[in-house]
Amino acid sequence: MAQVKLAYIGGGSTRAPGTIASFIRQAANFAGSEIVLQDLDEDRLDLVCRLSRKMAAAQGAELKITATTDRKAALDGCDGVLSSYRPGGFEARYQDERIPLSHGAIGQETQGAGGFFMALRAVHVARGLVEDMQAVCPDAILFNYTNPVNIVAQAVADHSPIRVVSLCEGPIVFPGEIAELVGLDPSKVRAVMLGLNHACWSAEAEYGGQPMIPVLAQKLEEGIRDDWTRRWVDLAVTMASLPASYMKYYYFEQEMLAELTAKPTTRAQDILADVPSYWQHYREQLDAPNPTLEPELSRGGIFELEVAVDVMDAVFNDKGEIWPTNVVNHGAIADFPDSQVVEVPCLVNRQGVRPISGYRVPPPVRGLLSALGEYQQLAADAAWDGTRRQAVQALTSNPLVRTLPLAQILYEELARAHYKHLPERLW
């Protein structure tokens, strides 16, 4: 099995212990490898490092785990780099959600004006990251898990020679989630999802070997009491394709806006309320003879970023597996430009991550996906080296913003809230 050096950028986060648990579960595939945790918070980084070492030792995992706040030192000689960071933390996400809502618009981690400003912050860090990679590990692959993963990957792919693949569990879990919500067995679902990240649709969908859409149509006819489940199923049946759950923000924009506005807290506030319990749990497990992460006390559950570990395993151990990832299209999906980063099934082996060709997105959703693709490109360009004017242009093109006056006021307030995490050219 592969013996490699991996850097984990964001290795002192609330998700980090669960991510290391994913590596430990596959330790046999990485026996003798080194994982270097890198983060800016020295205290939390130290806690995660010590807990990770103890978990690995308790389970007999042959992994060397080290930590440093020096990014370049962490990257030196790496074969792969896993990036999962959040500039500004959940406090910044709160602003991404709160400010758009105050103007009657949706702001979310990857969608709308909030997602756009997350992209500006994330790409600003990614630009420095790949510059460091070029200097000390130019042949390494960047396995990106930082949101919005499609915009980060687009910016890096367009402007850096570093190989990049962005990852998300969405295409794997969305079909099973919609099945479970209507009382079906998720294990009987087989679907091929493709399009853009958080905007993927099924090109194929079967349940128990039969077309899945008629099964959902029957459930819809029988009656579905939960509002969100009914909307998701109605959208799938109407478009004859399984959608990513994030499509609710576009096809049910006013309903979602009403729900988010009525809710007393934002998603970021809900997470922030739980963060102290996560760190308390990690500290307690550090003192336990056999540390065990509890799902309800660990950010994201026990096994985090698992699809990234799976894809790394397929690359470094030359497994020739097929995984849905976000890569440059190269003609795989005819509905997008060749240079567009798309979410599509890929063949993964030692040669890298290569998209499988021959797909089309469903005709009824091509218009929206085309608009989201144009926005993705404009956002990536503005985030990498654009001006404030270019950033406002990109934000206006976002289908959840659309009007210039709204884009201008949202940009003004969000830029002021996030200026510490943005380059001066975007102020």
Tab-separated table of C-alpha atoms in Angstrom:
chain	number	residue	atom	x	y	z
A	1	MET	CA	0.000	0.000	0.000
A	2	ALA	CA	1.023	3.600	-0.592
A	3	GLN	CA	3.413	5.274	1.822
A	4	VAL	CA	2.927	8.985	1.272
A	5	LYS	CA	3.188	12.349	2.958
A	6	LEU	CA	-0.066	14.287	3.243
A	7	ALA	CA	-0.685	17.793	4.541
A	8	TYR	CA	-4.063	18.606	6.063
A	9	ILE	CA	-4.659	22.368	5.812
A	10	GLY	CA	-7.246	23.179	8.449
A	11	GLY	CA	-6.062	20.350	10.670
A	12	GLY	CA	-6.980	22.163	13.890
A	13	SER	CA	-10.674	22.543	13.072
A	14	THR	CA	-13.729	21.023	14.721
A	15	ARG	CA	-13.920	18.573	11.810
A	16	ALA	CA	-10.299	17.460	12.106
A	17	PRO	CA	-10.676	14.647	14.686
A	18	GLY	CA	-13.397	13.041	12.564
A	19	THR	CA	-11.226	13.379	9.471
A	20	ILE	CA	-8.322	11.649	11.185
A	21	ALA	CA	-10.786	8.937	12.245
A	22	SER	CA	-11.495	8.422	8.528
A	23	PHE	CA	-7.773	8.022	7.838
A	24	ILE	CA	-7.430	5.609	10.760
A	25	ARG	CA	-10.309	3.498	9.452
A	26	GLN	CA	-8.339	3.134	6.207
A	27	ALA	CA	-4.928	2.983	7.882
A	28	ALA	CA	-4.013	-0.254	6.096
A	29	ASN	CA	-4.218	1.617	2.774
A	30	PHE	CA	-1.795	4.296	4.015
A	31	ALA	CA	0.500	2.229	6.265
A	32	GLY	CA	3.689	4.125	7.083
A	33	SER	CA	2.343	7.425	5.782
A	34	GLU	CA	2.734	10.806	7.468
A	35	ILE	CA	-0.150	13.221	7.987
A	36	VAL	CA	0.908	16.765	8.830
A	37	LEU	CA	-1.820	18.845	10.470
A	38	GLN	CA	-1.553	22.560	9.744
A	39	ASP	CA	-3.679	25.346	11.223
A	40	LEU	CA	-3.387	28.873	12.609
A	41	ASP	CA	-4.736	28.142	16.110
A	42	GLU	CA	-1.788	26.599	17.934
A	43	ASP	CA	-3.732	25.413	20.993
A	44	ARG	CA	-6.472	23.633	19.072
A	45	LEU	CA	-3.935	22.237	16.636
A	46	ASP	CA	-1.980	20.740	19.528
A	47	LEU	CA	-5.137	19.211	21.014
A	48	VAL	CA	-6.147	17.635	17.685
A	49	CYS	CA	-2.623	16.325	17.103
A	50	ARG	CA	-2.384	14.670	20.520
A	51	LEU	CA	-5.902	13.215	20.237
A	52	SER	CA	-5.164	11.940	16.726
A	53	ARG	CA	-1.986	10.217	17.843
A	54	LYS	CA	-3.812	8.589	20.743
A	55	MET	CA	-6.667	7.381	18.503
A	56	ALA	CA	-4.165	5.968	16.013
A	57	ALA	CA	-2.185	4.186	18.724
A	58	ALA	CA	-5.322	2.740	20.336
A	59	GLN	CA	-6.379	1.233	16.995
A	60	GLY	CA	-2.928	0.113	15.907
A	61	ALA	CA	-2.861	2.429	12.920
A	62	GLU	CA	0.592	2.748	11.380
A	63	LEU	CA	0.349	6.479	10.733
A	64	LYS	CA	2.771	9.217	11.710
A	65	ILE	CA	0.853	12.340	12.752
A	66	THR	CA	2.611	15.674	13.206
A	67	ALA	CA	1.483	19.291	13.435
A	68	THR	CA	2.753	22.769	12.614
A	69	THR	CA	1.403	26.281	12.158
A	70	ASP	CA	3.932	26.822	9.338
A	71	ARG	CA	2.100	26.052	6.096
A	72	LYS	CA	5.178	25.852	3.911
A	73	ALA	CA	6.873	23.477	6.325
A	74	ALA	CA	3.758	21.291	6.369
A	75	LEU	CA	3.697	21.156	2.561
A	76	ASP	CA	7.381	20.385	2.055
A	77	GLY	CA	7.742	17.148	0.082
A	78	CYS	CA	4.032	16.251	0.189
A	79	ASP	CA	2.385	13.881	-2.264
A	80	GLY	CA	-1.100	15.155	-1.505
A	81	VAL	CA	-2.685	18.156	0.209
A	82	LEU	CA	-6.126	18.059	1.808
A	83	SER	CA	-7.596	21.531	2.274
A	84	SER	CA	-10.599	22.155	4.510
A	85	TYR	CA	-10.521	25.591	6.088
A	86	ARG	CA	-12.946	28.404	6.893
A	87	PRO	CA	-11.490	31.951	6.817
A	88	GLY	CA	-13.162	33.947	9.566
A	89	GLY	CA	-14.684	30.854	11.163
A	90	PHE	CA	-18.370	30.384	11.852
A	91	GLU	CA	-18.551	34.024	12.930
A	92	ALA	CA	-17.930	34.957	9.280
A	93	ARG	CA	-20.530	32.446	8.145
A	94	TYR	CA	-23.024	34.152	10.461
A	95	GLN	CA	-22.467	37.425	8.595
A	96	ASP	CA	-22.837	35.589	5.275
A	97	GLU	CA	-26.256	34.420	6.423
A	98	ARG	CA	-27.471	37.418	8.430
A	99	ILE	CA	-26.684	40.313	6.102
A	100	PRO	CA	-28.445	38.957	2.973
A	101	LEU	CA	-31.496	37.971	5.036
A	102	SER	CA	-31.714	41.528	6.353
A	103	HIS	CA	-32.208	42.632	2.738
A	104	GLY	CA	-34.680	39.913	1.777
A	105	ALA	CA	-32.128	37.661	0.079
A	106	ILE	CA	-30.778	34.185	0.755
A	107	GLY	CA	-27.262	33.971	2.120
A	108	GLN	CA	-25.868	30.523	2.694
A	109	GLU	CA	-22.471	28.806	2.921
A	110	THR	CA	-22.310	28.026	-0.800
A	111	GLN	CA	-25.350	29.751	-2.313
A	112	GLY	CA	-26.317	33.367	-2.880
A	113	ALA	CA	-24.388	36.369	-1.611
A	114	GLY	CA	-23.146	34.485	1.453
A	115	GLY	CA	-21.655	31.726	-0.666
A	116	PHE	CA	-20.050	34.345	-2.900
A	117	PHE	CA	-18.229	35.972	0.001
A	118	MET	CA	-17.172	32.584	1.330
A	119	ALA	CA	-15.677	32.050	-2.143
A	120	LEU	CA	-13.807	35.376	-2.034
A	121	ARG	CA	-12.258	34.490	1.331
A	122	ALA	CA	-11.522	30.878	0.445
A	123	VAL	CA	-9.877	31.630	-2.903
A	124	HIS	CA	-7.731	34.332	-1.294
A	125	VAL	CA	-6.252	31.634	0.966
A	126	ALA	CA	-6.129	29.058	-1.841
A	127	ARG	CA	-4.017	31.375	-3.980
A	128	GLY	CA	-1.317	31.509	-1.307
A	129	LEU	CA	-1.641	27.776	-0.701
A	130	VAL	CA	-0.968	26.768	-4.308
A	131	GLU	CA	1.889	29.254	-4.545
A	132	ASP	CA	3.477	27.487	-1.569
A	133	MET	CA	2.763	24.118	-3.187
A	134	GLN	CA	4.509	25.217	-6.371
A	135	ALA	CA	7.558	26.103	-4.285
A	136	VAL	CA	7.876	22.948	-2.155
A	137	CYS	CA	5.652	20.174	-3.592
A	138	PRO	CA	4.824	21.039	-7.224
A	139	ASP	CA	3.833	17.468	-8.129
A	140	ALA	CA	1.359	17.070	-5.262
A	141	ILE	CA	-2.399	16.938	-5.892
A	142	LEU	CA	-4.648	19.373	-4.073
A	143	PHE	CA	-7.700	17.538	-2.714
A	144	ASN	CA	-9.967	20.459	-1.885
A	145	TYR	CA	-12.836	20.248	0.582
A	146	THR	CA	-13.150	23.999	1.221
A	147	ASN	CA	-16.452	25.530	0.177
A	148	PRO	CA	-17.633	26.576	-2.296
A	149	VAL	CA	-15.628	23.652	-3.698
A	150	ASN	CA	-16.510	24.342	-7.336
A	151	ILE	CA	-15.416	27.994	-7.263
A	152	VAL	CA	-12.197	27.210	-5.382
A	153	ALA	CA	-11.348	24.481	-7.910
A	154	GLN	CA	-12.230	26.740	-10.850
A	155	ALA	CA	-9.930	29.492	-9.625
A	156	VAL	CA	-7.009	27.127	-9.011
A	157	ALA	CA	-7.480	25.208	-12.268
A	158	ASP	CA	-7.584	28.429	-14.296
A	159	HIS	CA	-4.579	30.110	-12.721
A	160	SER	CA	-2.212	27.492	-11.294
A	161	PRO	CA	-0.337	24.454	-12.632
A	162	ILE	CA	-1.153	22.575	-9.418
A	163	ARG	CA	-3.495	19.649	-10.069
A	164	VAL	CA	-6.745	20.143	-8.177
A	165	VAL	CA	-9.778	18.007	-7.482
A	166	SER	CA	-12.619	19.240	-5.285
A	167	LEU	CA	-14.701	16.815	-3.270
A	168	CYS	CA	-18.194	16.655	-1.801
A	169	GLU	CA	-20.306	13.798	-0.506
A	170	GLY	CA	-23.464	15.333	-2.031
A	171	PRO	CA	-23.676	13.225	-5.216
A	172	ILE	CA	-23.339	10.098	-3.081
A	173	VAL	CA	-25.886	10.991	-0.387
A	174	PHE	CA	-28.591	13.059	-2.157
A	175	PRO	CA	-30.336	10.094	-3.893
A	176	GLY	CA	-30.416	8.049	-0.695
A	177	GLU	CA	-31.693	10.992	1.339
A	178	ILE	CA	-34.700	11.621	-0.879
A	179	ALA	CA	-35.511	7.892	-0.840
A	180	GLU	CA	-35.313	7.702	2.947
A	181	LEU	CA	-37.535	10.756	3.388
A	182	VAL	CA	-40.398	9.014	1.572
A	183	GLY	CA	-39.921	5.702	3.360
A	184	LEU	CA	-37.900	3.874	0.712
A	185	ASP	CA	-34.780	1.782	1.300
A	186	PRO	CA	-31.714	3.949	0.450
A	187	SER	CA	-29.642	0.826	-0.245
A	188	LYS	CA	-31.835	0.043	-3.264
A	189	VAL	CA	-31.076	3.377	-4.973
A	190	ARG	CA	-28.578	3.624	-7.800
A	191	ALA	CA	-28.078	7.038	-9.356
A	192	VAL	CA	-25.497	8.891	-11.436
A	193	MET	CA	-25.401	12.546	-10.382
A	194	LEU	CA	-23.708	15.292	-12.395
A	195	GLY	CA	-23.672	19.005	-13.142
A	196	LEU	CA	-22.138	21.542	-10.769
A	197	ASN	CA	-21.374	21.188	-7.073
A	198	HIS	CA	-24.524	21.539	-4.950
A	199	ALA	CA	-26.330	21.811	-8.295
A	200	CYS	CA	-26.121	18.236	-9.539
A	201	TRP	CA	-28.979	16.215	-11.060
A	202	SER	CA	-29.367	12.557	-11.889
A	203	ALA	CA	-28.593	11.389	-15.396
A	204	GLU	CA	-29.748	7.931	-14.290
A	205	ALA	CA	-31.795	6.920	-11.242
A	206	GLU	CA	-33.120	3.481	-10.351
A	207	TYR	CA	-34.799	1.979	-7.326
A	208	GLY	CA	-34.519	-1.782	-7.013
A	209	GLY	CA	-33.532	-1.997	-10.674
A	210	GLN	CA	-36.554	0.005	-11.888
A	211	PRO	CA	-36.795	3.697	-12.865
A	212	MET	CA	-36.995	5.724	-9.649
A	213	ILE	CA	-39.018	8.739	-10.804
A	214	PRO	CA	-42.299	6.749	-11.191
A	215	VAL	CA	-41.774	5.379	-7.671
A	216	LEU	CA	-41.464	8.933	-6.344
A	217	ALA	CA	-44.477	10.020	-8.403
A	218	GLN	CA	-46.542	7.350	-6.679
A	219	LYS	CA	-45.373	8.565	-3.258
A	220	LEU	CA	-46.315	12.122	-4.237
A	221	GLU	CA	-49.779	11.008	-5.354
A	222	GLU	CA	-50.299	9.153	-2.065
A	223	GLY	CA	-49.504	12.366	-0.178
A	224	ILE	CA	-46.420	13.649	1.634
A	225	ARG	CA	-47.062	15.642	4.778
A	226	ASP	CA	-43.655	17.252	5.341
A	227	ASP	CA	-43.359	20.483	3.318
A	228	TRP	CA	-39.677	20.171	2.433
A	229	THR	CA	-39.933	16.486	1.463
A	230	ARG	CA	-42.960	17.208	-0.718
A	231	ARG	CA	-41.156	20.057	-2.481
A	232	TRP	CA	-38.035	17.964	-3.123
A	233	VAL	CA	-40.050	15.038	-4.494
A	234	ASP	CA	-42.288	17.346	-6.557
A	235	LEU	CA	-39.204	18.938	-8.108
A	236	ALA	CA	-37.731	15.525	-8.923
A	237	VAL	CA	-40.951	14.271	-10.505
A	238	THR	CA	-41.571	17.493	-12.449
A	239	MET	CA	-38.033	17.644	-13.860
A	240	ALA	CA	-37.815	13.831	-14.228
A	241	SER	CA	-34.484	13.855	-12.410
A	242	LEU	CA	-33.224	13.676	-8.828
A	243	PRO	CA	-31.933	17.104	-7.728
A	244	ALA	CA	-29.342	18.116	-5.151
A	245	SER	CA	-31.096	19.299	-2.013
A	246	TYR	CA	-29.592	22.774	-2.521
A	247	MET	CA	-31.874	23.280	-5.518
A	248	LYS	CA	-34.551	24.270	-2.988
A	249	TYR	CA	-33.008	27.740	-2.809
A	250	TYR	CA	-33.678	28.314	-6.518
A	251	TYR	CA	-36.936	26.492	-7.264
A	252	PHE	CA	-38.551	27.428	-3.940
A	253	GLU	CA	-36.750	30.700	-3.293
A	254	GLN	CA	-39.609	32.583	-1.646
A	255	GLU	CA	-40.610	29.640	0.538
A	256	MET	CA	-37.023	29.138	1.703
A	257	LEU	CA	-36.583	32.853	2.310
A	258	ALA	CA	-39.704	32.871	4.472
A	259	GLU	CA	-38.470	29.866	6.473
A	260	LEU	CA	-34.996	31.320	7.009
A	261	THR	CA	-36.413	34.714	7.990
A	262	ALA	CA	-38.846	33.192	10.481
A	263	LYS	CA	-36.171	31.069	12.124
A	264	PRO	CA	-34.794	32.821	15.252
A	265	THR	CA	-31.200	31.725	14.578
A	266	THR	CA	-29.059	31.149	11.518
A	267	ARG	CA	-27.300	27.863	10.789
A	268	ALA	CA	-24.000	29.429	11.842
A	269	GLN	CA	-25.445	30.417	15.217
A	270	ASP	CA	-26.716	26.873	15.724
A	271	ILE	CA	-23.230	25.488	15.016
A	272	LEU	CA	-21.528	28.081	17.218
A	273	ALA	CA	-23.763	27.042	20.110
A	274	ASP	CA	-22.467	23.463	19.746
A	275	VAL	CA	-18.768	24.231	19.199
A	276	PRO	CA	-17.838	24.363	22.928
A	277	SER	CA	-19.295	20.878	23.431
A	278	TYR	CA	-17.186	19.552	20.538
A	279	TRP	CA	-13.951	20.810	22.077
A	280	GLN	CA	-14.972	19.596	25.522
A	281	HIS	CA	-15.599	16.131	24.070
A	282	TYR	CA	-12.218	16.112	22.320
A	283	ARG	CA	-10.462	17.129	25.546
A	284	GLU	CA	-12.280	14.403	27.450
A	285	GLN	CA	-11.327	11.781	24.865
A	286	LEU	CA	-7.699	12.887	25.109
A	287	ASP	CA	-7.736	11.634	28.700
A	288	ALA	CA	-9.599	8.409	27.886
A	289	PRO	CA	-7.631	5.125	27.660
A	290	ASN	CA	-9.359	4.268	24.357
A	291	PRO	CA	-10.558	7.538	22.783
A	292	THR	CA	-13.876	7.191	20.951
A	293	LEU	CA	-15.655	9.976	19.110
A	294	GLU	CA	-19.393	10.271	19.700
A	295	PRO	CA	-21.362	11.370	16.605
A	296	GLU	CA	-23.535	13.900	18.432
A	297	LEU	CA	-20.473	15.446	20.099
A	298	SER	CA	-18.252	15.603	17.009
A	299	ARG	CA	-18.617	18.197	14.273
A	300	GLY	CA	-19.936	16.358	11.214
A	301	GLY	CA	-20.099	12.985	12.958
A	302	ILE	CA	-17.475	10.309	13.559
A	303	PHE	CA	-16.019	9.929	10.058
A	304	GLU	CA	-15.467	13.222	8.270
A	305	LEU	CA	-14.207	14.062	4.765
A	306	GLU	CA	-14.349	10.322	4.080
A	307	VAL	CA	-14.827	10.692	0.337
A	308	ALA	CA	-11.528	12.633	0.219
A	309	VAL	CA	-9.769	9.729	1.932
A	310	ASP	CA	-11.418	7.301	-0.508
A	311	VAL	CA	-10.246	9.309	-3.517
A	312	MET	CA	-6.719	9.637	-2.106
A	313	ASP	CA	-6.644	5.873	-1.600
A	314	ALA	CA	-7.762	5.310	-5.209
A	315	VAL	CA	-5.060	7.687	-6.518
A	316	PHE	CA	-2.073	6.618	-4.446
A	317	ASN	CA	-2.917	2.906	-4.528
A	318	ASP	CA	-3.833	2.950	-8.237
A	319	LYS	CA	-7.236	1.372	-7.688
A	320	GLY	CA	-8.979	2.494	-10.860
A	321	GLU	CA	-12.223	3.287	-9.028
A	322	ILE	CA	-15.045	5.584	-10.109
A	323	TRP	CA	-15.895	8.487	-7.796
A	324	PRO	CA	-17.968	11.656	-8.307
A	325	THR	CA	-15.622	14.622	-8.062
A	326	ASN	CA	-15.262	18.226	-9.209
A	327	VAL	CA	-12.700	18.535	-12.006
A	328	VAL	CA	-12.177	20.436	-15.246
A	329	ASN	CA	-14.793	19.233	-17.731
A	330	HIS	CA	-12.595	18.469	-20.774
A	331	GLY	CA	-15.751	17.633	-22.748
A	332	ALA	CA	-17.198	15.151	-20.265
A	333	ILE	CA	-20.538	16.993	-20.021
A	334	ALA	CA	-21.528	18.469	-23.354
A	335	ASP	CA	-23.628	21.213	-21.751
A	336	PHE	CA	-20.639	23.016	-20.207
A	337	PRO	CA	-17.474	24.598	-21.644
A	338	ASP	CA	-14.420	22.349	-21.686
A	339	SER	CA	-12.688	24.616	-19.155
A	340	GLN	CA	-15.577	24.577	-16.652
A	341	VAL	CA	-15.132	22.712	-13.368
A	342	VAL	CA	-18.004	20.228	-13.215
A	343	GLU	CA	-19.223	17.549	-10.829
A	344	VAL	CA	-19.105	14.266	-12.707
A	345	PRO	CA	-18.154	10.591	-12.270
A	346	CYS	CA	-14.394	10.204	-12.658
A	347	LEU	CA	-11.932	7.363	-13.114
A	348	VAL	CA	-9.430	7.611	-10.267
A	349	ASN	CA	-6.027	5.925	-10.391
A	350	ARG	CA	-2.326	6.741	-10.235
A	351	GLN	CA	-2.654	8.935	-13.326
A	352	GLY	CA	-5.003	11.198	-11.388
A	353	VAL	CA	-8.708	11.985	-11.519
A	354	ARG	CA	-10.153	11.974	-15.015
A	355	PRO	CA	-13.788	12.748	-15.925
A	356	ILE	CA	-15.817	10.112	-17.744
A	357	SER	CA	-17.310	11.495	-20.960
A	358	GLY	CA	-20.672	11.131	-22.602
A	359	TYR	CA	-23.062	12.822	-20.181
A	360	ARG	CA	-25.783	15.458	-20.589
A	361	VAL	CA	-27.671	17.272	-17.854
A	362	PRO	CA	-31.481	16.981	-18.025
A	363	PRO	CA	-32.958	19.451	-20.567
A	364	PRO	CA	-35.401	21.130	-18.111
A	365	VAL	CA	-32.568	22.296	-15.842
A	366	ARG	CA	-29.947	23.305	-18.401
A	367	GLY	CA	-30.918	26.977	-18.296
A	368	LEU	CA	-30.360	27.364	-14.564
A	369	LEU	CA	-27.181	25.291	-14.629
A	370	SER	CA	-25.838	27.400	-17.475
A	371	ALA	CA	-26.455	30.557	-15.426
A	372	LEU	CA	-24.816	28.990	-12.366
A	373	GLY	CA	-21.851	27.979	-14.517
A	374	GLU	CA	-21.406	31.542	-15.777
A	375	TYR	CA	-21.615	32.816	-12.205
A	376	GLN	CA	-19.059	30.202	-11.087
A	377	GLN	CA	-16.547	31.451	-13.655
A	378	LEU	CA	-17.101	35.128	-12.900
A	379	ALA	CA	-16.803	34.493	-9.161
A	380	ALA	CA	-13.595	32.497	-9.572
A	381	ASP	CA	-12.011	35.209	-11.726
A	382	ALA	CA	-13.009	38.008	-9.354
A	383	ALA	CA	-11.780	36.101	-6.315
A	384	TRP	CA	-8.398	35.251	-7.833
A	385	ASP	CA	-7.271	38.619	-9.155
A	386	GLY	CA	-10.333	40.725	-9.949
A	387	THR	CA	-11.380	44.206	-8.929
A	388	ARG	CA	-14.277	45.276	-6.754
A	389	ARG	CA	-16.239	46.116	-9.915
A	390	GLN	CA	-15.670	42.622	-11.297
A	391	ALA	CA	-16.786	41.167	-7.978
A	392	VAL	CA	-20.021	43.171	-8.083
A	393	GLN	CA	-20.566	41.952	-11.655
A	394	ALA	CA	-20.153	38.362	-10.467
A	395	LEU	CA	-22.490	38.846	-7.524
A	396	THR	CA	-25.145	40.407	-9.768
A	397	SER	CA	-24.971	37.343	-12.012
A	398	ASN	CA	-25.805	35.060	-9.086
A	399	PRO	CA	-29.358	33.757	-9.684
A	400	LEU	CA	-30.267	34.447	-6.036
A	401	VAL	CA	-29.240	38.109	-6.330
A	402	ARG	CA	-30.010	39.182	-9.925
A	403	THR	CA	-30.573	42.947	-9.488
A	404	LEU	CA	-27.816	45.544	-9.442
A	405	PRO	CA	-29.117	47.623	-6.495
A	406	LEU	CA	-29.337	44.498	-4.323
A	407	ALA	CA	-25.890	43.325	-5.426
A	408	GLN	CA	-24.370	46.719	-4.647
A	409	ILE	CA	-25.793	47.008	-1.142
A	410	LEU	CA	-24.989	43.384	-0.287
A	411	TYR	CA	-21.446	43.788	-1.534
A	412	GLU	CA	-20.956	46.983	0.435
A	413	GLU	CA	-22.099	45.487	3.738
A	414	LEU	CA	-20.473	42.061	3.337
A	415	ALA	CA	-17.151	43.521	2.199
A	416	ARG	CA	-17.154	45.775	5.242
A	417	ALA	CA	-17.907	42.803	7.501
A	418	HIS	CA	-15.164	40.621	5.972
A	419	TYR	CA	-12.459	43.110	5.021
A	420	LYS	CA	-9.882	41.450	7.308
A	421	HIS	CA	-10.120	38.281	5.210
A	422	LEU	CA	-10.149	39.925	1.774
A	423	PRO	CA	-7.393	41.440	-0.388
A	424	GLU	CA	-7.500	45.242	-0.577
A	425	ARG	CA	-8.461	45.135	-4.286
A	426	LEU	CA	-11.879	43.794	-3.231
A	427	TRP	CA	-12.648	46.327	-0.501
